[in-house]
XYZ file of N, CA and C in Angstrom:
411
model
N 70.972 21.622 -3.253
C 71.625 22.014 -2.062
C 70.097 23.417 -1.499
N 69.910 22.801 0.027
C 68.884 23.830 0.319
C 69.785 24.717 0.454
N 69.240 26.182 0.360
C 69.448 27.491 0.602
C 70.390 27.642 -0.762
N 70.386 27.309 -1.959
C 71.444 27.264 -2.891
C 70.881 27.799 -4.526
N 70.693 28.647 -4.921
C 70.303 28.796 -6.377
C 70.415 28.365 -7.396
N 69.289 27.831 -8.433
C 69.548 26.855 -9.681
C 69.494 27.719 -10.396
N 70.198 28.006 -11.511
C 69.833 28.482 -12.693
C 69.827 27.936 -13.897
N 69.263 28.721 -14.518
C 69.183 28.122 -16.204
C 70.405 28.395 -17.002
N 70.909 27.521 -17.463
C 72.371 26.866 -17.953
C 72.097 27.836 -19.114
N 70.918 28.544 -20.016
C 71.442 29.421 -20.815
C 71.133 31.004 -20.171
N 71.440 30.811 -19.071
C 72.257 32.443 -18.395
C 73.157 32.305 -19.010
N 73.943 33.538 -18.837
C 75.196 33.756 -18.928
C 75.743 33.723 -17.645
N 76.734 33.006 -17.649
C 77.698 32.977 -16.551
C 77.752 33.778 -15.264
N 77.871 35.120 -15.951
C 78.492 35.973 -14.668
C 77.128 36.429 -14.024
N 75.886 36.021 -14.691
C 74.842 36.155 -13.931
C 74.075 35.247 -13.393
N 74.998 33.963 -13.310
C 74.370 33.069 -12.480
C 75.031 32.940 -11.042
N 73.669 32.268 -10.416
C 74.007 32.230 -8.903
C 74.778 31.031 -8.036
N 75.006 30.134 -9.161
C 75.020 28.724 -8.536
C 76.573 28.169 -8.847
N 77.940 28.977 -8.735
C 79.213 29.236 -8.908
C 79.250 28.140 -8.081
N 80.731 27.378 -8.059
C 81.191 26.142 -6.772
C 81.859 25.876 -7.171
N 83.268 25.394 -6.758
C 84.662 25.787 -6.750
C 85.307 24.584 -5.980
N 86.745 24.820 -6.608
C 87.978 24.078 -5.532
C 88.870 24.889 -5.146
N 88.976 24.702 -3.021
C 90.054 25.611 -2.941
C 91.451 25.316 -2.430
N 92.579 25.420 -3.399
C 93.621 24.805 -2.605
C 94.303 25.462 -2.002
N 95.037 24.857 -0.625
C 95.848 25.788 0.256
C 97.113 25.267 -0.670
N 98.331 26.489 0.077
C 99.066 26.004 -0.675
C 100.282 27.262 -0.167
N 101.502 27.260 -0.224
C 102.835 27.998 0.525
C 102.576 29.490 -0.272
N 102.223 29.386 -2.037
C 102.044 30.869 -2.433
C 101.279 30.834 -3.398
N 100.032 31.744 -3.139
C 98.719 31.013 -4.224
C 99.126 31.516 -5.146
N 100.061 32.693 -5.448
C 99.979 32.874 -6.857
C 101.023 32.382 -7.813
N 102.009 32.108 -7.215
C 102.639 30.893 -7.864
C 102.234 29.256 -8.327
N 100.888 28.687 -7.330
C 100.895 27.776 -7.661
C 99.588 27.915 -8.929
N 99.022 29.091 -8.792
C 97.825 29.937 -9.459
C 98.628 29.521 -11.065
N 99.505 30.180 -10.862
C 100.322 30.589 -12.230
C 100.702 29.016 -13.085
N 101.198 28.306 -11.913
C 101.348 26.623 -12.567
C 99.963 25.973 -13.391
N 99.189 26.162 -12.715
C 97.561 25.367 -12.852
C 96.960 26.479 -14.245
N 96.787 27.755 -14.319
C 97.423 28.575 -15.314
C 97.603 28.185 -16.778
N 99.012 27.749 -16.509
C 100.176 27.191 -17.959
C 99.414 25.776 -17.971
N 99.110 25.296 -17.306
C 99.164 23.402 -17.335
C 97.778 23.239 -17.845
N 96.582 24.408 -17.561
C 95.638 24.373 -17.980
C 94.981 25.031 -19.382
N 95.602 26.228 -19.487
C 95.336 27.167 -20.437
C 94.345 28.461 -19.977
N 93.802 28.041 -18.686
C 92.563 29.269 -18.119
C 93.641 30.361 -17.634
N 93.027 31.609 -17.805
C 93.768 32.377 -17.340
C 93.301 33.101 -15.947
N 94.732 33.546 -15.170
C 94.107 34.366 -13.719
C 92.830 34.764 -13.965
N 91.892 34.843 -12.985
C 90.929 35.078 -12.834
C 91.685 37.047 -12.284
N 90.846 38.054 -12.508
C 91.250 39.256 -11.894
C 92.683 39.682 -11.585
N 93.588 39.238 -12.312
C 95.174 39.393 -11.937
C 95.885 40.725 -11.269
N 95.013 41.343 -11.511
C 95.520 42.625 -11.217
C 95.379 42.735 -9.253
N 94.526 41.797 -8.898
C 94.231 41.264 -7.610
C 95.128 39.965 -7.031
N 95.516 39.529 -7.711
C 96.200 37.951 -7.091
C 97.559 38.294 -6.418
N 97.892 37.680 -5.845
C 99.066 37.485 -5.177
C 99.445 36.376 -4.194
N 100.250 36.510 -3.468
C 100.884 35.574 -2.952
C 99.974 34.686 -1.787
N 98.960 35.818 -1.570
C 98.215 35.067 -0.442
C 97.192 34.610 -0.874
N 96.342 34.704 -2.339
C 95.119 34.395 -2.963
C 95.259 34.578 -4.431
N 94.668 33.816 -5.053
C 94.348 33.825 -6.586
C 93.300 33.144 -6.785
N 93.035 33.129 -8.270
C 92.099 31.959 -8.614
C 91.735 32.462 -10.475
N 91.654 31.076 -11.153
C 91.725 31.005 -12.282
C 89.994 31.025 -12.652
N 90.040 31.516 -14.036
C 88.645 31.586 -14.909
C 88.852 30.529 -15.818
N 88.116 29.584 -15.639
C 88.317 28.703 -16.974
C 87.310 28.989 -17.926
N 86.585 30.452 -17.968
C 85.931 30.686 -19.548
C 85.157 30.283 -19.804
N 84.203 28.980 -19.052
C 83.186 29.004 -19.395
C 82.901 27.931 -18.185
N 81.155 28.022 -18.051
C 80.816 26.965 -16.716
C 80.913 28.127 -15.735
N 80.087 27.525 -14.707
C 80.184 28.484 -13.148
C 81.200 27.283 -12.266
N 82.112 26.777 -12.256
C 82.965 26.315 -11.398
C 84.567 26.993 -11.972
N 85.529 26.966 -10.807
C 86.371 27.712 -10.482
C 87.464 27.221 -9.822
N 88.762 27.220 -10.142
C 90.120 26.523 -9.171
C 90.575 28.011 -8.714
N 90.900 28.093 -7.311
C 91.229 29.345 -6.201
C 92.240 28.361 -5.170
N 93.127 29.331 -5.200
C 94.182 29.175 -4.214
C 94.444 29.861 -3.482
N 94.387 29.753 -1.923
C 95.103 30.465 -0.875
C 96.000 30.338 0.010
N 96.870 30.895 0.485
C 98.141 31.034 1.209
C 97.934 30.310 2.650
N 98.699 29.290 2.836
C 98.298 28.722 4.275
C 100.014 28.924 4.834
N 100.031 29.585 5.817
C 101.170 29.699 6.340
C 102.050 28.253 6.806
N 100.840 27.860 7.183
C 101.266 26.366 8.308
C 100.865 25.117 7.358
N 101.199 25.278 6.159
C 100.973 24.135 4.732
C 102.363 22.892 4.974
N 101.694 22.135 4.794
C 102.491 21.013 4.830
C 102.461 19.797 3.760
N 103.221 20.284 2.745
C 103.314 19.450 1.590
C 102.799 17.449 2.004
N 101.926 17.290 1.137
C 101.056 15.862 1.262
C 102.322 15.159 0.939
N 102.066 13.571 1.429
C 103.306 13.017 0.501
C 102.266 11.399 -0.259
N 102.806 11.512 -1.253
C 101.844 10.126 -2.113
C 102.818 9.108 -2.714
N 102.895 7.949 -2.692
C 101.465 7.783 -1.763
C 101.524 7.433 -0.614
N 100.384 7.507 0.479
C 100.523 8.080 1.739
C 101.495 7.117 2.564
N 102.146 7.491 3.920
C 102.859 6.842 4.589
C 102.247 7.227 6.156
N 102.326 6.197 6.843
C 101.867 6.819 8.457
C 102.740 7.687 8.939
N 101.961 8.829 9.501
C 102.412 9.878 10.305
C 102.964 11.110 9.726
N 102.875 10.899 8.341
C 103.283 12.207 7.049
C 101.970 12.638 6.547
N 101.843 13.775 5.942
C 100.769 14.450 6.100
C 99.984 13.935 4.579
N 98.781 13.742 4.412
C 98.059 13.254 3.513
C 97.260 14.051 2.822
N 97.047 13.482 0.855
C 96.116 14.264 0.696
C 95.071 14.486 1.035
N 94.095 15.414 0.942
C 92.818 15.046 1.282
C 91.891 15.280 0.071
N 92.442 15.393 -1.180
C 91.963 15.312 -2.387
C 92.509 15.378 -3.358
N 92.591 15.663 -4.284
C 93.377 15.359 -6.050
C 92.388 15.718 -7.109
N 92.778 16.515 -8.083
C 92.360 16.508 -9.419
C 92.484 15.882 -10.148
N 91.718 15.509 -11.006
C 91.786 14.411 -12.032
C 91.522 15.432 -13.871
N 92.462 15.074 -14.788
C 92.343 15.865 -15.943
C 92.079 14.863 -17.071
N 91.288 14.809 -17.999
C 91.651 13.862 -18.915
C 91.903 14.989 -19.803
N 92.959 13.918 -20.512
C 93.608 14.417 -21.722
C 94.012 13.648 -23.311
N 94.047 13.735 -24.430
C 93.863 13.126 -25.547
C 95.133 12.665 -25.467
N 96.763 13.281 -25.289
C 97.344 12.469 -25.706
C 98.566 12.539 -23.801
N 98.358 11.410 -23.468
C 98.847 11.435 -21.848
C 100.738 11.804 -21.925
N 101.441 11.117 -22.762
C 102.650 11.576 -23.040
C 102.930 12.854 -22.920
N 102.174 13.669 -24.017
C 102.704 14.833 -24.666
C 102.104 15.411 -22.992
N 101.139 15.641 -22.395
C 100.710 16.582 -21.275
C 101.691 15.651 -20.173
N 101.780 14.676 -19.973
C 102.674 14.342 -19.013
C 104.071 15.257 -19.022
N 104.486 15.393 -20.344
C 105.785 15.841 -20.155
C 105.797 17.505 -20.291
N 104.578 18.291 -20.582
C 104.050 19.481 -20.550
C 104.263 19.972 -19.158
N 103.157 19.134 -18.177
C 103.465 19.366 -16.747
C 104.898 19.700 -16.010
N 105.404 18.518 -16.429
C 106.429 18.311 -16.150
C 107.465 19.555 -16.218
N 107.368 19.631 -17.530
C 108.268 21.269 -17.867
C 107.406 22.407 -16.827
N 106.449 22.896 -16.328
C 105.836 23.679 -16.074
C 106.558 23.325 -14.863
N 107.171 22.308 -14.164
C 107.261 22.439 -12.874
C 106.797 21.544 -12.011
N 105.640 20.366 -12.568
C 105.208 19.189 -11.852
C 106.274 17.977 -11.750
N 106.255 17.381 -10.672
C 106.750 15.931 -10.843
C 105.957 14.781 -10.863
N 106.778 13.784 -11.677
C 106.159 12.749 -11.659
C 106.004 11.418 -10.435
N 105.417 11.175 -10.102
C 104.992 10.071 -8.977
C 105.659 9.178 -9.109
N 106.656 8.378 -8.275
C 107.623 7.166 -8.598
C 106.309 6.000 -8.302
N 105.067 6.216 -7.560
C 104.145 4.965 -7.576
C 103.207 5.626 -8.621
N 102.440 4.483 -9.519
C 101.928 4.626 -10.166
C 100.920 3.662 -10.396
N 99.816 3.782 -9.923
C 98.532 2.874 -10.000
C 97.670 2.289 -11.017
N 98.058 3.038 -12.289
C 97.284 2.715 -13.547
C 98.137 2.961 -14.465
N 98.153 1.774 -15.646
C 98.608 2.196 -16.822
C 98.027 3.176 -17.564
N 97.137 3.992 -17.608
C 96.475 4.730 -18.637
C 96.095 6.343 -17.535
N 96.678 6.072 -16.237
C 96.607 7.052 -15.372
C 98.052 7.578 -14.896
N 98.444 9.112 -14.804
C 100.015 9.236 -14.672
C 99.303 10.305 -13.399
N 99.956 9.752 -12.333
C 100.159 10.523 -11.232
C 101.124 11.412 -11.115
N 100.908 13.051 -11.054
C 101.560 13.673 -10.997
C 101.603 14.706 -9.777
N 102.589 15.472 -9.093
C 102.867 16.583 -8.252
C 102.880 17.622 -8.278
N 102.079 18.354 -8.173
C 102.075 20.406 -8.679
C 103.361 20.343 -7.684
N 103.905 22.414 -7.773
C 104.958 22.228 -7.171
C 104.629 22.781 -6.019
N 103.690 22.927 -5.017
C 103.218 22.454 -3.715
C 102.973 21.078 -3.562
N 102.993 20.193 -4.081
C 103.088 18.371 -3.468
C 101.692 18.483 -3.966
N 101.038 18.783 -4.124
C 99.222 18.450 -4.563
C 99.243 16.775 -5.638
N 99.168 15.989 -5.336
C 98.751 15.239 -6.307
C 97.537 15.216 -7.175
N 97.742 15.567 -8.570
C 96.999 15.585 -9.672
C 96.872 14.411 -10.439
N 96.085 14.198 -11.291
C 96.107 12.964 -12.207
C 95.780 13.291 -13.598
N 96.560 12.791 -14.595
C 96.380 12.983 -16.301
C 95.711 11.371 -16.451
N 94.766 11.555 -16.982
C 94.472 10.235 -17.674
C 93.715 10.336 -18.824
N 93.622 9.244 -19.654
C 93.014 9.278 -20.856
C 92.261 8.012 -21.450
């Protein structure tokens, strides 16, 4: 990408200048960050600054991130899509070793299993803010 540094992967992650990430809008950033922190095992990044307005996770390696920001006008998306209703604009995918165990854990943390499941080896779940995400094996 023009205007973006390319870093050597052997450089310490905190010294690199090629970070990228996904930002999810939601009604409460800290609540959704806490859900994904517990789901993925990634701690909050700078937990002393995380609040309902904004929060991020630290995956512990690499140069990508998952961030959450409060949107006071947030409308929960509908899955599967329905005409005239808010649609998902993106979703997250996570590969797992044991699909049954991973789904049970996500539900225990507050996710909901979608009624619509388009594939046998993938489970579509909805996070507490309604964003669809997939677990697959």
